[in-house]
Coordinates of C-alpha atoms in Angstrom, one line a residue:
M1 CA 0.2 0.1 0.1
M2 CA 2.7 2.5 1.2
D3 CA 4.7 1.5 -2.1
E4 CA 1.6 2.4 -4.6
N5 CA 1.2 6.2 -3.0
P6 CA 4.6 7.3 -3.9
R7 CA 4.3 6.2 -7.5
R8 CA 0.8 7.5 -7.7
N9 CA 2.0 10.9 -6.4
R10 CA 4.9 11.1 -9.0
F11 CA 2.2 10.4 -11.8
R12 CA 0.5 13.2 -10.3
K13 CA 3.1 15.5 -10.5
L14 CA 4.2 14.4 -13.9
G15 CA 0.6 15.3 -15.2
L16 CA 0.5 18.8 -13.6
V17 CA 3.8 19.5 -15.3
L18 CA 2.6 18.2 -18.7
W19 CA -0.6 20.1 -18.1
S20 CA 1.4 23.3 -17.3
L21 CA 3.6 23.1 -20.3
A22 CA 0.7 22.4 -22.4
M23 CA -0.9 25.6 -21.0
L24 CA 2.2 27.5 -21.6
A25 CA 2.3 26.2 -25.2
I26 CA -1.2 27.0 -25.7
G27 CA -0.8 30.4 -24.1
A28 CA 2.5 31.2 -26.2
A29 CA 0.4 30.3 -29.7
L30 CA -2.6 32.2 -28.5
G31 CA -0.3 35.5 -28.1
A32 CA 1.3 34.6 -31.4
W33 CA -2.0 34.7 -33.2
L34 CA -3.1 37.7 -31.3
T35 CA -0.1 39.7 -31.8
A36 CA -0.4 38.8 -35.6
N37 CA -3.9 39.5 -36.1
T38 CA -3.4 42.9 -34.2
A39 CA -0.8 43.9 -36.6
S40 CA -3.0 43.0 -39.3
L41 CA -5.9 44.9 -37.9
S42 CA -3.7 48.2 -37.5
A43 CA -2.6 47.7 -41.3
E44 CA -6.2 47.6 -42.4
D45 CA -7.2 50.4 -39.9
G46 CA -4.3 52.8 -41.3
A47 CA -5.4 51.8 -45.0
D48 CA -8.9 52.7 -44.1
S49 CA -8.0 56.0 -42.3
A50 CA -5.5 57.1 -45.1
P51 CA -8.2 58.5 -47.4
S52 CA -9.9 60.3 -44.2
S53 CA -6.4 61.8 -43.2
S54 CA -5.7 62.9 -46.9
A55 CA -9.1 64.5 -47.2
V56 CA -8.5 66.5 -43.9
Q57 CA -5.4 67.6 -45.4
S58 CA -7.2 68.6 -48.7
S59 CA -9.6 70.4 -46.6
E60 CA -6.9 72.4 -44.8
G61 CA -5.4 73.1 -48.1
V62 CA -8.7 74.5 -49.7
D63 CA -9.1 76.6 -46.6
A64 CA -5.7 77.9 -46.9
E65 CA -6.1 78.6 -50.8
A66 CA -9.6 80.0 -50.1
G67 CA -7.8 82.5 -47.7
S68 CA -4.9 83.3 -50.1
E69 CA -7.5 84.2 -52.8
A70 CA -9.5 86.4 -50.2
E71 CA -6.4 88.2 -49.6
E72 CA -5.5 88.5 -53.2
S73 CA -8.9 89.6 -54.1
Q74 CA -8.5 92.4 -51.4
L75 CA -5.3 93.4 -52.7
T76 CA -6.8 93.6 -56.3
E77 CA -9.4 95.7 -55.0
E78 CA -7.1 97.9 -53.4
Q79 CA -4.6 98.0 -56.6
P80 CA -6.9 97.3 -59.4
D81 CA -4.1 98.5 -62.0
E82 CA -1.7 95.7 -61.3
P83 CA -2.8 92.3 -62.8
E84 CA -1.8 89.1 -61.2
A85 CA 1.6 87.9 -61.9
D86 CA 0.4 84.8 -64.0
Q87 CA -1.9 86.8 -66.3
D88 CA 0.3 89.7 -67.2
G89 CA 0.5 88.7 -70.9
E90 CA -3.5 88.5 -71.0
A91 CA -4.0 91.5 -68.9
S92 CA -1.4 93.4 -71.1
D93 CA -3.3 92.6 -74.2
S94 CA -6.8 93.2 -72.7
S95 CA -5.6 96.7 -71.7
A96 CA -4.2 97.5 -75.3
A97 CA -7.4 96.2 -76.7
A98 CA -9.3 98.6 -74.5
E99 CA -7.2 101.5 -75.3
S100 CA -7.5 100.7 -78.8
S101 CA -11.3 100.3 -78.8
A102 CA -11.2 103.6 -76.9
E103 CA -9.7 105.5 -79.4
P104 CA -12.1 107.5 -81.5
E105 CA -12.6 106.0 -85.1
E106 CA -12.1 108.4 -88.2
P107 CA -15.4 109.4 -89.4
E108 CA -16.2 108.2 -93.2
L109 CA -16.0 111.0 -95.7
T110 CA -19.2 112.2 -97.0
R111 CA -19.6 112.1 -100.9
E112 CA -18.6 115.8 -101.2
E113 CA -15.6 115.7 -99.0
A114 CA -14.4 112.7 -100.7
I115 CA -14.8 114.5 -104.1
T116 CA -12.9 117.3 -102.9
A117 CA -10.0 115.3 -101.2
Q118 CA -9.8 113.5 -104.7
A119 CA -9.8 116.8 -106.6
Q120 CA -7.2 118.2 -104.1
E121 CA -5.1 115.1 -104.7
I122 CA -5.1 115.6 -108.7
L123 CA -4.3 119.0 -108.3
D124 CA -1.4 118.4 -106.1
S125 CA 0.0 116.3 -108.9
M126 CA -0.3 118.9 -111.5
T127 CA 2.4 121.5 -112.7
L128 CA 1.5 125.4 -112.6
A129 CA 1.2 124.9 -116.7
E130 CA -1.0 121.9 -116.4
Q131 CA -3.5 124.0 -114.0
I132 CA -3.5 126.7 -116.4
Y133 CA -4.3 124.6 -119.4
Q134 CA -7.2 123.1 -117.4
M135 CA -8.8 126.5 -117.3
F136 CA -9.4 126.5 -121.1
I137 CA -12.2 125.1 -123.3
V138 CA -10.9 125.3 -127.0
T139 CA -12.1 124.3 -130.7
P140 CA -10.4 121.1 -131.9
E141 CA -8.8 123.3 -134.7
T142 CA -7.1 125.6 -132.1
L143 CA -5.9 122.7 -130.3
T144 CA -4.5 120.7 -133.5
G145 CA -3.9 123.4 -136.0
V146 CA -6.1 121.4 -138.5
S147 CA -8.4 123.3 -140.6
T148 CA -11.6 121.3 -139.9
V149 CA -11.4 118.4 -137.5
T150 CA -13.8 115.3 -138.0
Q151 CA -11.6 112.7 -136.5
A152 CA -9.2 112.4 -133.6
G153 CA -6.2 110.4 -134.0
A154 CA -2.3 110.7 -133.6
T155 CA -2.2 114.6 -134.0
T156 CA -4.9 115.2 -131.4
K157 CA -3.3 112.8 -129.1
A158 CA 0.0 114.8 -129.5
A159 CA -1.6 118.0 -129.1
L160 CA -3.5 117.0 -125.8
Q161 CA -0.2 116.0 -124.3
T162 CA 1.5 119.2 -125.0
H163 CA -1.5 121.4 -124.4
P164 CA -3.6 119.4 -121.8
V165 CA -6.7 121.7 -122.0
G166 CA -9.6 121.4 -119.7
G167 CA -12.1 120.7 -122.7
L168 CA -13.1 121.0 -126.4
V169 CA -16.2 122.5 -128.1
Y170 CA -17.5 121.2 -131.2
F171 CA -19.5 123.1 -134.1
A172 CA -21.8 122.0 -136.9
A173 CA -18.5 121.4 -139.3
N174 CA -17.2 118.8 -136.9
I175 CA -20.4 116.9 -136.4
V176 CA -21.0 114.6 -139.7
T177 CA -22.7 111.3 -138.6
P178 CA -23.5 109.6 -135.1
E179 CA -20.7 107.0 -135.8
Q180 CA -18.2 109.6 -136.8
C181 CA -19.0 111.9 -134.0
T182 CA -19.2 109.2 -131.2
T183 CA -15.6 107.8 -132.4
M184 CA -13.9 111.2 -132.7
I185 CA -15.2 112.2 -129.0
S186 CA -14.5 108.9 -127.7
N187 CA -11.0 108.7 -129.1
T188 CA -10.3 112.3 -127.8
Q189 CA -11.5 111.4 -124.6
S190 CA -9.1 108.4 -124.3
Y191 CA -6.2 110.7 -125.2
S192 CA -6.5 112.9 -122.3
K193 CA -5.0 112.3 -119.0
I194 CA -7.6 114.1 -117.3
G195 CA -11.3 113.8 -118.4
L196 CA -12.5 116.7 -120.8
F197 CA -15.3 118.7 -121.0
I198 CA -17.1 118.0 -124.4
A199 CA -19.2 120.9 -125.0
V200 CA -21.6 122.2 -127.8
D201 CA -24.0 124.9 -128.4
E202 CA -27.3 122.9 -128.5
E203 CA -30.2 125.5 -127.6
G204 CA -32.8 124.1 -129.9
G205 CA -34.3 126.5 -132.7
R206 CA -31.7 128.2 -134.7
V207 CA -28.8 127.4 -132.7
A208 CA -28.6 123.6 -132.8
R209 CA -25.4 122.3 -134.1
I210 CA -26.7 118.6 -133.7
G211 CA -30.5 119.0 -134.0
N212 CA -30.1 120.9 -137.3
N213 CA -28.0 118.0 -138.9
S214 CA -30.8 115.4 -140.1
A215 CA -28.0 112.8 -140.3
M216 CA -28.0 112.9 -136.5
G217 CA -31.2 111.6 -136.1
T218 CA -31.9 113.8 -133.1
T219 CA -35.2 115.9 -132.2
S220 CA -35.5 119.2 -133.8
F221 CA -37.0 121.6 -131.6
P222 CA -38.8 125.0 -132.6
S223 CA -37.4 128.3 -131.3
M224 CA -37.4 129.0 -127.6
S225 CA -39.7 132.2 -128.0
D226 CA -42.3 129.5 -129.5
I227 CA -41.7 127.2 -126.5
G228 CA -42.0 130.1 -124.2
S229 CA -45.3 131.5 -125.9
T230 CA -47.3 128.2 -124.9
G231 CA -46.8 129.2 -121.0
D232 CA -46.3 125.2 -120.4
V233 CA -43.1 125.1 -118.6
S234 CA -43.1 121.1 -119.1
K235 CA -42.2 121.9 -122.8
A236 CA -39.0 123.9 -121.6
Y237 CA -38.3 120.8 -119.3
E238 CA -38.7 118.5 -122.4
V239 CA -36.2 120.7 -124.3
G240 CA -33.6 120.3 -121.7
S241 CA -34.3 116.5 -120.8
T242 CA -34.6 115.5 -124.6
I243 CA -31.3 117.5 -125.9
G244 CA -29.3 116.2 -122.6
T245 CA -30.2 112.7 -123.2
E246 CA -29.9 112.7 -126.8
I247 CA -26.5 114.6 -127.3
A248 CA -25.0 112.4 -124.4
Q249 CA -25.0 109.2 -126.5
F250 CA -22.3 110.8 -128.9
G251 CA -20.1 111.7 -125.7
F252 CA -21.1 115.3 -125.1
N253 CA -21.3 116.3 -121.4
L254 CA -21.6 120.0 -121.4
D255 CA -24.3 122.0 -123.4
F256 CA -24.2 125.8 -123.6
A257 CA -27.7 126.3 -123.0
P258 CA -30.2 127.6 -121.8
V259 CA -30.3 131.1 -122.8
A260 CA -31.6 133.0 -119.9
D261 CA -31.5 136.4 -121.5
V262 CA -34.9 138.3 -121.4
N263 CA -35.7 139.5 -125.0
S264 CA -36.7 143.0 -123.7
N265 CA -35.2 145.2 -126.7
P266 CA -36.9 144.8 -130.1
N267 CA -33.7 146.2 -131.4
N268 CA -31.7 143.1 -130.3
T269 CA -30.3 141.3 -133.2
V270 CA -28.4 138.5 -131.4
I271 CA -31.0 137.1 -128.9
G272 CA -34.2 137.5 -130.5
D273 CA -36.1 134.1 -130.5
R274 CA -33.4 132.3 -128.6
S275 CA -35.0 133.7 -125.4
F276 CA -38.1 132.2 -123.8
G277 CA -39.6 135.7 -124.1
S278 CA -40.0 139.2 -123.0
D279 CA -41.6 138.7 -119.3
P280 CA -38.8 138.1 -116.8
E281 CA -40.9 136.2 -114.4
A282 CA -42.4 133.8 -117.2
V283 CA -38.8 133.4 -118.8
A284 CA -37.4 132.7 -115.1
E285 CA -40.1 129.7 -115.0
M286 CA -39.2 128.3 -118.4
V287 CA -35.5 128.6 -117.5
A288 CA -35.8 127.0 -114.2
S289 CA -37.7 124.1 -115.9
A290 CA -35.1 123.6 -118.8
V291 CA -32.4 123.5 -116.2
Q292 CA -34.1 120.6 -114.4
G293 CA -34.6 118.8 -117.6
F294 CA -30.9 119.0 -118.3
R295 CA -30.1 117.8 -114.8
D296 CA -32.5 114.9 -114.9
S297 CA -30.8 113.7 -118.0
G298 CA -27.3 113.9 -116.6
M299 CA -26.2 116.9 -119.0
L300 CA -24.1 119.9 -117.4
C301 CA -25.8 123.0 -118.5
T302 CA -24.8 126.7 -118.9
L303 CA -27.2 129.8 -118.2
K304 CA -26.1 132.5 -120.7
H305 CA -25.2 135.6 -121.1
F306 CA -24.9 137.0 -117.8
P307 CA -25.8 140.0 -116.8
G308 CA -28.4 139.5 -119.9
H309 CA -27.7 140.3 -123.5
G310 CA -31.5 140.8 -124.3
D311 CA -31.6 144.7 -124.0
T312 CA -28.7 145.6 -126.1
D313 CA -29.0 146.8 -129.5
T314 CA -25.5 145.8 -130.9
D315 CA -24.1 142.2 -131.0
S316 CA -20.8 141.5 -129.2
H317 CA -19.8 139.2 -131.6
Y318 CA -19.1 142.2 -133.9
G319 CA -17.8 144.9 -131.3
Y320 CA -18.5 146.7 -128.2
T321 CA -21.9 146.3 -126.5
E322 CA -23.2 147.8 -123.3
V323 CA -26.4 147.8 -121.3
L324 CA -27.3 151.2 -119.9
K325 CA -29.0 149.8 -117.0
T326 CA -28.4 150.4 -113.1
L327 CA -28.0 147.7 -110.8
Q328 CA -31.7 148.0 -109.3
E329 CA -32.8 147.9 -113.0
L330 CA -30.9 144.6 -113.7
R331 CA -32.3 142.9 -110.5
S332 CA -35.8 143.5 -111.5
V333 CA -35.6 142.1 -115.0
E334 CA -32.3 140.6 -116.2
F335 CA -31.3 138.8 -113.0
L336 CA -34.6 137.0 -112.8
P337 CA -34.1 134.0 -114.9
F338 CA -30.5 133.8 -113.9
Q339 CA -31.4 133.6 -110.3
A340 CA -34.2 130.9 -111.2
G341 CA -31.6 128.9 -113.1
I342 CA -29.1 129.2 -110.3
D343 CA -31.7 128.1 -108.0
A344 CA -32.5 125.0 -109.9
G345 CA -29.1 123.7 -110.0
A346 CA -27.2 125.1 -113.3
D347 CA -23.7 124.0 -113.3
F348 CA -22.3 126.9 -115.5
V349 CA -22.9 130.6 -116.1
M350 CA -21.5 132.3 -119.1
M351 CA -20.4 135.6 -118.8
G352 CA -21.2 137.9 -121.5
H353 CA -18.9 140.8 -123.1
I354 CA -21.4 143.2 -122.3
S355 CA -20.4 146.3 -120.4
V356 CA -22.5 147.7 -117.7
P357 CA -21.1 151.0 -116.9
E358 CA -23.8 152.1 -114.6
V359 CA -22.7 149.3 -112.3
T360 CA -19.1 148.9 -112.8
G361 CA -18.1 152.7 -113.4
D362 CA -16.3 151.9 -116.8
D363 CA -16.5 150.2 -119.8
T364 CA -15.0 146.8 -118.9
P365 CA -16.9 143.8 -120.4
A366 CA -18.6 141.8 -117.8
S367 CA -16.7 138.7 -118.7
L368 CA -13.4 140.9 -117.4
S369 CA -15.2 142.6 -114.5
A370 CA -14.6 141.6 -110.8
T371 CA -17.6 143.7 -109.8
M372 CA -20.1 141.7 -112.0
I373 CA -18.6 138.4 -111.1
E374 CA -18.8 139.2 -107.1
I375 CA -22.5 140.2 -107.8
L376 CA -23.1 136.8 -109.5
R377 CA -21.2 135.1 -106.4
D378 CA -22.3 137.0 -103.8
E379 CA -25.6 138.4 -104.6
L380 CA -27.2 135.6 -106.8
G381 CA -25.3 132.9 -104.7
F382 CA -23.9 131.0 -107.6
Q383 CA -21.1 128.7 -106.6
G384 CA -20.5 126.7 -109.8
L385 CA -18.2 127.4 -112.8
I386 CA -18.0 130.7 -114.5
I387 CA -17.1 130.9 -118.1
T388 CA -16.5 133.3 -120.3
D389 CA -18.4 133.8 -123.7
S390 CA -16.1 133.1 -126.8
M391 CA -13.0 135.4 -126.6
V392 CA -12.7 135.3 -130.3
M393 CA -15.7 137.7 -130.6
N394 CA -14.9 141.2 -131.4
A395 CA -15.9 142.8 -128.2
I396 CA -12.7 141.4 -126.8
T397 CA -10.4 140.9 -130.0
D398 CA -10.9 144.7 -130.7
R399 CA -9.6 145.9 -127.4
Y400 CA -7.4 143.1 -125.7
S401 CA -4.6 140.6 -126.9
A402 CA -5.3 137.0 -125.9
G403 CA -3.0 137.2 -123.1
E404 CA -4.2 140.4 -121.7
A405 CA -7.9 139.2 -121.9
A406 CA -6.9 135.9 -120.0
V407 CA -5.3 137.8 -117.4
L408 CA -8.0 140.2 -116.8
A409 CA -10.7 137.2 -116.7
V410 CA -8.6 135.2 -114.2
Q411 CA -8.2 138.4 -112.1
A412 CA -11.8 139.0 -112.2
G413 CA -12.7 135.5 -110.8
V414 CA -13.5 133.5 -113.9
D415 CA -13.0 129.8 -114.0
V416 CA -13.0 128.8 -117.5
I417 CA -11.9 130.7 -120.7
L418 CA -13.8 129.7 -123.7
E419 CA -12.2 129.8 -127.4
P420 CA -9.0 132.1 -126.8
S421 CA -7.9 133.8 -130.1
S422 CA -4.4 132.3 -129.1
L423 CA -4.3 129.3 -126.9
T424 CA -0.5 129.8 -126.3
G425 CA -0.9 133.5 -126.1
A426 CA -3.4 133.1 -123.4
V427 CA -1.5 130.5 -121.4
Q428 CA 1.8 132.3 -121.6
G429 CA 0.0 135.6 -120.5
I430 CA -1.4 133.7 -117.1
L431 CA 2.0 132.0 -116.8
S432 CA 3.9 135.4 -116.7
A433 CA 1.4 137.0 -114.5
V434 CA 1.8 134.1 -111.8
E435 CA 5.6 134.6 -112.3
N436 CA 5.6 138.4 -111.8
G437 CA 2.9 138.2 -108.9
T438 CA 0.2 139.7 -110.7
I439 CA -1.8 136.4 -110.1
S440 CA -1.2 134.2 -107.2
E441 CA -1.0 130.6 -107.7
E442 CA -3.7 130.1 -104.9
R443 CA -6.2 132.1 -107.5
I444 CA -5.3 129.6 -110.2
Q445 CA -5.9 126.5 -107.7
E446 CA -9.1 127.9 -106.4
S447 CA -10.7 127.6 -110.2
V448 CA -8.8 124.5 -111.0
L449 CA -10.1 122.4 -107.8
R450 CA -13.6 123.9 -108.5
I451 CA -13.2 122.4 -112.1
L452 CA -12.0 118.9 -111.1
E453 CA -14.7 118.8 -108.3
V454 CA -17.4 119.3 -111.3
K455 CA -15.5 116.7 -113.2
I456 CA -15.4 114.2 -110.6
R457 CA -19.0 115.0 -109.4
N458 CA -20.4 114.3 -112.9
G459 CA -18.3 111.3 -113.8
I460 CA -15.9 113.0 -116.4
I461 CA -13.2 112.0 -114.0
A462 CA -13.8 108.6 -112.4
A463 CA -14.4 108.8 -108.8
E464 CA -12.3 106.8 -106.3
S465 CA -14.2 104.0 -104.9

């Protein structure tokens, strides 16, 4: 019995030891497992919490940037002229654009301003001699030296290069057939550096260089006294409109019509039935209507013969002619048709070689009188082109040389000199007067600018687009 108890005790102790070891092993394994799982859980927790941490950092960054932008905004308000550093280029461009748009644009020229600018440009390109030549309208015979001109070729071309006149006037002998006339004028225009006035005396009645030539196929009108006697102003309009339209087809652009003289002197031999009548007010209505007809046809027209050739008993074609009327008497009769024609838009007024001693105080013809031209400009308000009657008429040639008459005409204020007895003599006379200071260059340029403006306005010189 005693032997069994010690053995049992030894087994019991051994069992306790083994159990303790097992518990230690289990404890160690459990500790290792717990340690491993705790690290894994910590890693997972770190992965899950990283976005949250990043979001916090990002939110803090936004708050910081917002604060920075608020500060910059405050700076911008306090210093508006300084753009942000990273937008200097854009800000500079925007500033330049703003300044550019702020500059006032050049206003567009009106049509009349454009015409004047173009005329001035042409004038500035011309020599003094070319400017003076522009003030003359001559016959093709005067220009070329040919006895009777019916065509235009090399001779005309060469003559226009050496004598660049402002225009030509044709008479019955120059006008043969429609085709001949058209070709002659077209060629002549093509030879001139500056478009030419191409003129004719086409009044209707007995003064009709084209209408009295049946080969031309144009309308033949009765005398203007017959037109005036009807009392129907539309007939005067028809004269202007029809003549203007018909002669334009041949290349004419200027008509020396209508006659604005009042036929008040029965002894008058030069006007007579060329006038619309003897009643100044009725004549005024007819003249205004004829001018409107010419204007509607596109034809330049001319009132003639200022201050009025209807109360003379001599003919200025053949010698000295005068009107013994006061200025007031002229105003009440002779001036009325001229005023009506001017108001209707006449382009030219032709000065007659008529002396008016009661107005001017001497026997100077109106065509050479500064006093009469001042009355036409200032009292009647005419701002168009003033042209002399033909300077080969005896009222001029009996008393003046070509050069003297031309100089006096320019000094008086004439723009265009018609048919000088010597073109070279007249041009040289004016040129010498400019050189010696008798006439200023500004006086020449005043008339030439006016001539060029009329040519541009009426398509004789092509308008710049």
